[in-house]
Amino acid sequence: MKFVVTAGPTREPIDPVRFLSNRSSGKMGYAIAEAALESDHDVVLISGPVNLAPPAGAKLVKVITSDDMHDAVHEEVRACDVLVMCAAVADYKPARVAKAKIKKGDEIFSLDLIPARDILKSLPRFRNFFVVGFAAETNDVEEHARAKLATKNCDMIVANDLSDPTIGMESDENAVTIFSRNGEIEKISRASKKIIAHALVKIICAKAKKVLTKNF
Ligand code: C5P
């Protein structure tokens, strides 16, 4: 199968030297790309700025902003079987990017933010590739994950509970719950991101084969 995996954060520029971003390390997305390669799949890895070595054998597409990632995803999904949206894409971006460095002052300073384009929501409703979204939540994990499955039109949502600070973002370990469109729930208990990635690739392939009208 051909996998497109997104990983890492995006950076949303404020002025020539500043940006808004988040704590995503890219480790989970890179581990999924590696696990898919080790299972003999073709992999395109669309990555925001991270400090990780790219997995050998993947086509690496480097992006910075949520708009870059949006365009790269739309380009690469034209010939894919599975899209795994593991990246922590910005939800908001500055309404305007200042051309010159913003000067420091003594007054309260505020930025106008506008919603960034939601990449999952921008995908065609009817398509012949399997879509996996991620949900990093600090509370009501199941409720939010189920809502995302519907509103973002995903085949599967992988939820991780951020209320435990020792796993998930930046960590080498994770624990996830998988919610599928058909109502199935599967849990992968705490393990290294590499082990979780292998388990995820196996589950994704099995479900994608059932849903897609293609021969593999
Ligand atoms: O809405 P939230 O950001 O929590 O949703 C997370 C999921 O949506 C992830 O799969 C992420 O890659 C995707 N996402 C997106 N476009 C955005 C923000 C998040 O596709 N602008």
Tab-separated table of C-alpha atoms and ligand atoms in Angstrom:
chain	number	residue	atom	x	y	z
A	1	MET	CA	0.000	0.000	0.000
A	2	LYS	CA	1.045	3.607	-0.414
A	3	PHE	CA	1.032	5.557	2.855
A	4	VAL	CA	1.104	9.331	3.209
A	5	VAL	CA	2.059	10.213	6.791
A	6	THR	CA	2.159	13.753	8.207
A	7	ALA	CA	4.279	14.488	11.269
A	8	GLY	CA	5.501	17.244	13.551
A	9	PRO	CA	4.208	20.740	14.234
A	10	THR	CA	3.552	23.590	11.825
A	11	ARG	CA	4.885	27.115	12.281
A	12	GLU	CA	2.596	30.061	11.657
A	13	PRO	CA	4.611	33.256	11.069
A	14	ILE	CA	3.902	36.411	13.068
A	15	ASP	CA	6.714	38.527	11.614
A	16	PRO	CA	10.072	37.700	9.938
A	17	VAL	CA	11.569	36.332	13.199
A	18	ARG	CA	8.596	34.987	15.196
A	19	PHE	CA	6.057	32.224	14.806
A	20	LEU	CA	3.300	30.333	16.633
A	21	SER	CA	3.866	26.608	17.034
A	22	ASN	CA	3.336	23.707	19.458
A	23	ARG	CA	5.256	21.009	21.342
A	24	SER	CA	4.861	18.203	18.797
A	25	SER	CA	8.192	16.372	18.384
A	26	GLY	CA	7.181	14.375	15.284
A	27	LYS	CA	8.240	11.108	16.997
A	28	MET	CA	4.873	9.348	16.572
A	29	GLY	CA	4.552	10.250	12.873
A	30	TYR	CA	8.166	9.278	12.122
A	31	ALA	CA	7.652	5.960	13.969
A	32	ILE	CA	4.525	5.263	11.868
A	33	ALA	CA	6.439	6.062	8.663
A	34	GLU	CA	9.243	3.683	9.751
A	35	ALA	CA	6.818	0.922	10.746
A	36	ALA	CA	5.020	1.186	7.381
A	37	LEU	CA	8.373	0.978	5.544
A	38	GLU	CA	9.406	-2.053	7.604
A	39	SER	CA	6.128	-3.712	6.535
A	40	ASP	CA	7.086	-3.090	2.872
A	41	HIS	CA	4.705	-0.224	2.174
A	42	ASP	CA	5.605	2.869	0.113
A	43	VAL	CA	5.787	5.957	2.307
A	44	VAL	CA	5.611	9.693	1.698
A	45	LEU	CA	6.422	11.557	4.916
A	46	ILE	CA	5.197	15.161	5.015
A	47	SER	CA	7.007	16.734	7.922
A	48	GLY	CA	6.899	20.018	9.771
A	49	PRO	CA	10.145	21.265	11.407
A	50	VAL	CA	11.497	18.533	13.745
A	51	ASN	CA	14.867	17.330	15.045
A	52	LEU	CA	14.641	13.782	13.729
A	53	ALA	CA	16.535	11.892	11.039
A	54	PRO	CA	14.240	11.048	8.123
A	55	PRO	CA	13.553	7.308	7.766
A	56	ALA	CA	15.586	5.747	4.950
A	57	GLY	CA	13.366	4.775	2.050
A	58	ALA	CA	10.618	7.347	2.568
A	59	LYS	CA	9.997	10.263	0.229
A	60	LEU	CA	10.384	13.269	2.545
A	61	VAL	CA	8.385	16.434	1.862
A	62	LYS	CA	9.424	19.233	4.226
A	63	VAL	CA	6.856	21.906	5.081
A	64	ILE	CA	6.703	24.822	7.494
A	65	THR	CA	3.199	26.324	7.658
A	66	SER	CA	-0.285	24.782	7.807
A	67	ASP	CA	-0.886	26.132	4.292
A	68	ASP	CA	2.277	24.354	3.028
A	69	MET	CA	1.089	21.141	4.678
A	70	HIS	CA	-2.405	21.534	3.198
A	71	ASP	CA	-0.957	21.841	-0.323
A	72	ALA	CA	1.511	18.955	0.145
A	73	VAL	CA	-1.222	16.630	1.460
A	74	HIS	CA	-3.549	17.429	-1.458
A	75	GLU	CA	-0.700	16.784	-3.910
A	76	GLU	CA	0.401	13.478	-2.346
A	77	VAL	CA	-3.031	11.910	-1.674
A	78	ARG	CA	-3.741	11.878	-5.407
A	79	ALA	CA	-1.980	8.507	-5.529
A	80	CYS	CA	-2.261	7.003	-2.055
A	81	ASP	CA	-4.135	4.258	-0.224
A	82	VAL	CA	-3.776	5.500	3.351
A	83	LEU	CA	-3.396	9.013	4.789
A	84	VAL	CA	-2.262	9.199	8.409
A	85	MET	CA	-2.663	12.783	9.690
A	86	CYS	CA	-0.396	12.561	12.707
A	87	ALA	CA	0.893	16.149	12.420
A	88	ALA	CA	-0.074	18.718	15.035
A	89	VAL	CA	-1.269	21.244	12.465
A	90	ALA	CA	-2.026	24.709	13.820
A	91	ASP	CA	-5.666	25.414	14.621
A	92	TYR	CA	-5.144	29.191	14.437
A	93	LYS	CA	-2.712	31.441	12.590
A	94	PRO	CA	-2.042	35.199	12.730
A	95	ALA	CA	-4.544	37.156	10.628
A	96	ARG	CA	-1.663	39.218	9.203
A	97	VAL	CA	2.075	38.588	8.945
A	98	ALA	CA	4.039	41.766	9.751
A	99	LYS	CA	6.611	42.565	7.048
A	100	ALA	CA	9.107	43.992	9.571
A	101	LYS	CA	9.996	42.748	13.061
A	102	ILE	CA	7.336	43.954	15.525
A	103	LYS	CA	8.868	46.402	18.005
A	104	LYS	CA	8.663	45.870	21.748
A	105	GLY	CA	6.518	48.348	23.738
A	106	ASP	CA	5.186	48.822	27.275
A	107	GLU	CA	1.508	48.315	26.427
A	108	ILE	CA	-0.469	45.069	26.299
A	109	PHE	CA	-0.001	43.602	22.843
A	110	SER	CA	-2.511	41.288	21.197
A	111	LEU	CA	-2.513	39.334	17.974
A	112	ASP	CA	-5.585	38.663	15.834
A	113	LEU	CA	-5.756	34.962	15.017
A	114	ILE	CA	-7.870	33.329	12.349
A	115	PRO	CA	-8.630	29.597	11.983
A	116	ALA	CA	-6.015	27.738	9.939
A	117	ARG	CA	-7.382	25.592	7.107
A	118	ASP	CA	-8.448	22.208	8.501
A	119	ILE	CA	-6.689	19.711	6.245
A	120	LEU	CA	-8.826	16.712	7.194
A	121	LYS	CA	-12.037	18.669	6.562
A	122	SER	CA	-10.723	19.863	3.205
A	123	LEU	CA	-10.390	16.304	1.819
A	124	PRO	CA	-12.990	15.060	-0.664
A	125	ARG	CA	-15.919	13.343	1.048
A	126	PHE	CA	-15.930	10.460	-1.408
A	127	ARG	CA	-12.435	9.108	-2.018
A	128	ASN	CA	-10.599	5.866	-2.460
A	129	PHE	CA	-8.062	6.170	0.336
A	130	PHE	CA	-8.356	5.416	4.042
A	131	VAL	CA	-8.049	8.403	6.391
A	132	VAL	CA	-6.658	8.246	9.917
A	133	GLY	CA	-6.875	11.329	12.137
A	134	PHE	CA	-5.318	11.893	15.545
A	135	ALA	CA	-6.899	13.450	18.604
A	136	ALA	CA	-4.703	14.650	21.449
A	137	GLU	CA	-7.056	15.500	24.276
A	138	THR	CA	-6.661	16.614	27.867
A	139	ASN	CA	-10.251	15.720	28.879
A	140	ASP	CA	-13.345	13.779	27.711
A	141	VAL	CA	-11.147	11.833	25.287
A	142	GLU	CA	-13.831	9.466	23.953
A	143	GLU	CA	-16.436	12.184	23.410
A	144	HIS	CA	-13.988	14.445	21.541
A	145	ALA	CA	-12.551	11.596	19.490
A	146	ARG	CA	-16.001	10.461	18.371
A	147	ALA	CA	-16.955	14.029	17.446
A	148	LYS	CA	-13.764	14.360	15.352
A	149	LEU	CA	-14.453	11.057	13.587
A	150	ALA	CA	-17.738	12.536	12.355
A	151	THR	CA	-16.906	16.217	11.758
A	152	LYS	CA	-13.542	15.508	10.135
A	153	ASN	CA	-14.925	12.644	8.052
A	154	CYS	CA	-12.198	10.166	9.107
A	155	ASP	CA	-12.296	6.379	8.843
A	156	MET	CA	-10.393	6.119	12.116
A	157	ILE	CA	-9.331	8.405	14.962
A	158	VAL	CA	-6.332	7.572	17.139
A	159	ALA	CA	-6.820	9.290	20.483
A	160	ASN	CA	-4.176	9.900	23.078
A	161	ASP	CA	-4.949	11.171	26.524
A	162	LEU	CA	-2.683	14.109	27.358
A	163	SER	CA	-3.790	14.175	30.992
A	164	ASP	CA	-0.839	11.840	31.767
A	165	PRO	CA	2.197	14.132	31.195
A	166	THR	CA	4.648	11.202	31.088
A	167	ILE	CA	3.335	9.923	27.729
A	168	GLY	CA	2.277	11.434	24.401
A	169	MET	CA	3.661	14.760	23.217
A	170	GLU	CA	7.514	14.912	23.215
A	171	SER	CA	7.734	11.576	25.058
A	172	ASP	CA	9.118	8.299	23.616
A	173	GLU	CA	6.056	6.457	24.906
A	174	ASN	CA	2.367	6.610	24.190
A	175	ALA	CA	-0.925	4.820	24.882
A	176	VAL	CA	-3.784	5.156	22.419
A	177	THR	CA	-7.427	4.291	21.873
A	178	ILE	CA	-8.619	3.756	18.322
A	179	PHE	CA	-12.156	4.695	17.306
A	180	SER	CA	-13.378	3.429	13.942
A	181	ARG	CA	-16.239	4.599	11.766
A	182	ASN	CA	-18.041	1.275	12.270
A	183	GLY	CA	-18.114	1.816	16.048
A	184	GLU	CA	-15.219	-0.522	16.921
A	185	ILE	CA	-12.887	0.553	19.726
A	186	GLU	CA	-9.381	-0.857	20.228
A	187	LYS	CA	-6.833	0.059	22.865
A	188	ILE	CA	-3.055	-0.145	22.613
A	189	SER	CA	-1.683	0.102	26.127
A	190	ARG	CA	1.408	2.032	27.158
A	191	ALA	CA	4.451	1.174	25.063
A	192	SER	CA	7.229	2.840	23.078
A	193	LYS	CA	6.051	4.860	20.082
A	194	LYS	CA	7.841	2.328	17.842
A	195	ILE	CA	5.760	-0.571	19.217
A	196	ILE	CA	2.556	1.501	19.047
A	197	ALA	CA	3.403	2.457	15.452
A	198	HIS	CA	3.776	-1.193	14.376
A	199	ALA	CA	0.461	-2.114	16.010
A	200	LEU	CA	-1.227	0.879	14.362
A	201	VAL	CA	0.085	0.047	10.886
A	202	LYS	CA	-1.252	-3.505	11.255
A	203	ILE	CA	-4.699	-2.305	12.360
A	204	ILE	CA	-4.836	0.423	9.683
A	205	CYS	CA	-3.948	-2.042	6.891
A	206	ALA	CA	-6.537	-4.594	7.994
A	207	LYS	CA	-9.296	-1.961	8.138
A	208	ALA	CA	-8.234	-0.191	4.930
A	209	LYS	CA	-8.383	-3.490	3.021
A	210	LYS	CA	-11.986	-3.973	4.163
A	211	VAL	CA	-13.106	-0.435	3.315
A	212	LEU	CA	-11.283	0.309	0.041
A	213	THR	CA	-12.557	-0.948	-3.285
A	214	LYS	CA	-9.075	-1.811	-4.588
A	215	ASN	CA	-7.083	-5.008	-4.856
A	216	PHE	CA	-3.922	-5.198	-2.774
B	1	C5P	O1	-9.009	19.612	15.738
B	1	C5P	P1	-7.717	18.991	16.157
B	1	C5P	O2	-6.530	19.835	15.815
B	1	C5P	O3	-7.688	18.529	17.569
B	1	C5P	O4	-7.667	17.652	15.284
B	1	C5P	C1	-6.550	16.832	15.197
B	1	C5P	C2	-6.530	16.130	13.877
B	1	C5P	O5	-6.862	17.026	12.816
B	1	C5P	C3	-5.141	15.606	13.545
B	1	C5P	O6	-5.277	14.430	12.764
B	1	C5P	C4	-4.536	16.760	12.745
B	1	C5P	O7	-3.500	16.323	11.890
B	1	C5P	C5	-5.743	17.248	11.971
B	1	C5P	N1	-5.729	18.702	11.669
B	1	C5P	C6	-5.876	19.121	10.356
B	1	C5P	N2	-5.837	20.464	10.049
B	1	C5P	C7	-5.710	21.380	11.026
B	1	C5P	C8	-5.607	20.976	12.385
B	1	C5P	C9	-5.607	19.625	12.666
B	1	C5P	O8	-6.021	18.273	9.458
B	1	C5P	N3	-5.669	22.675	10.698
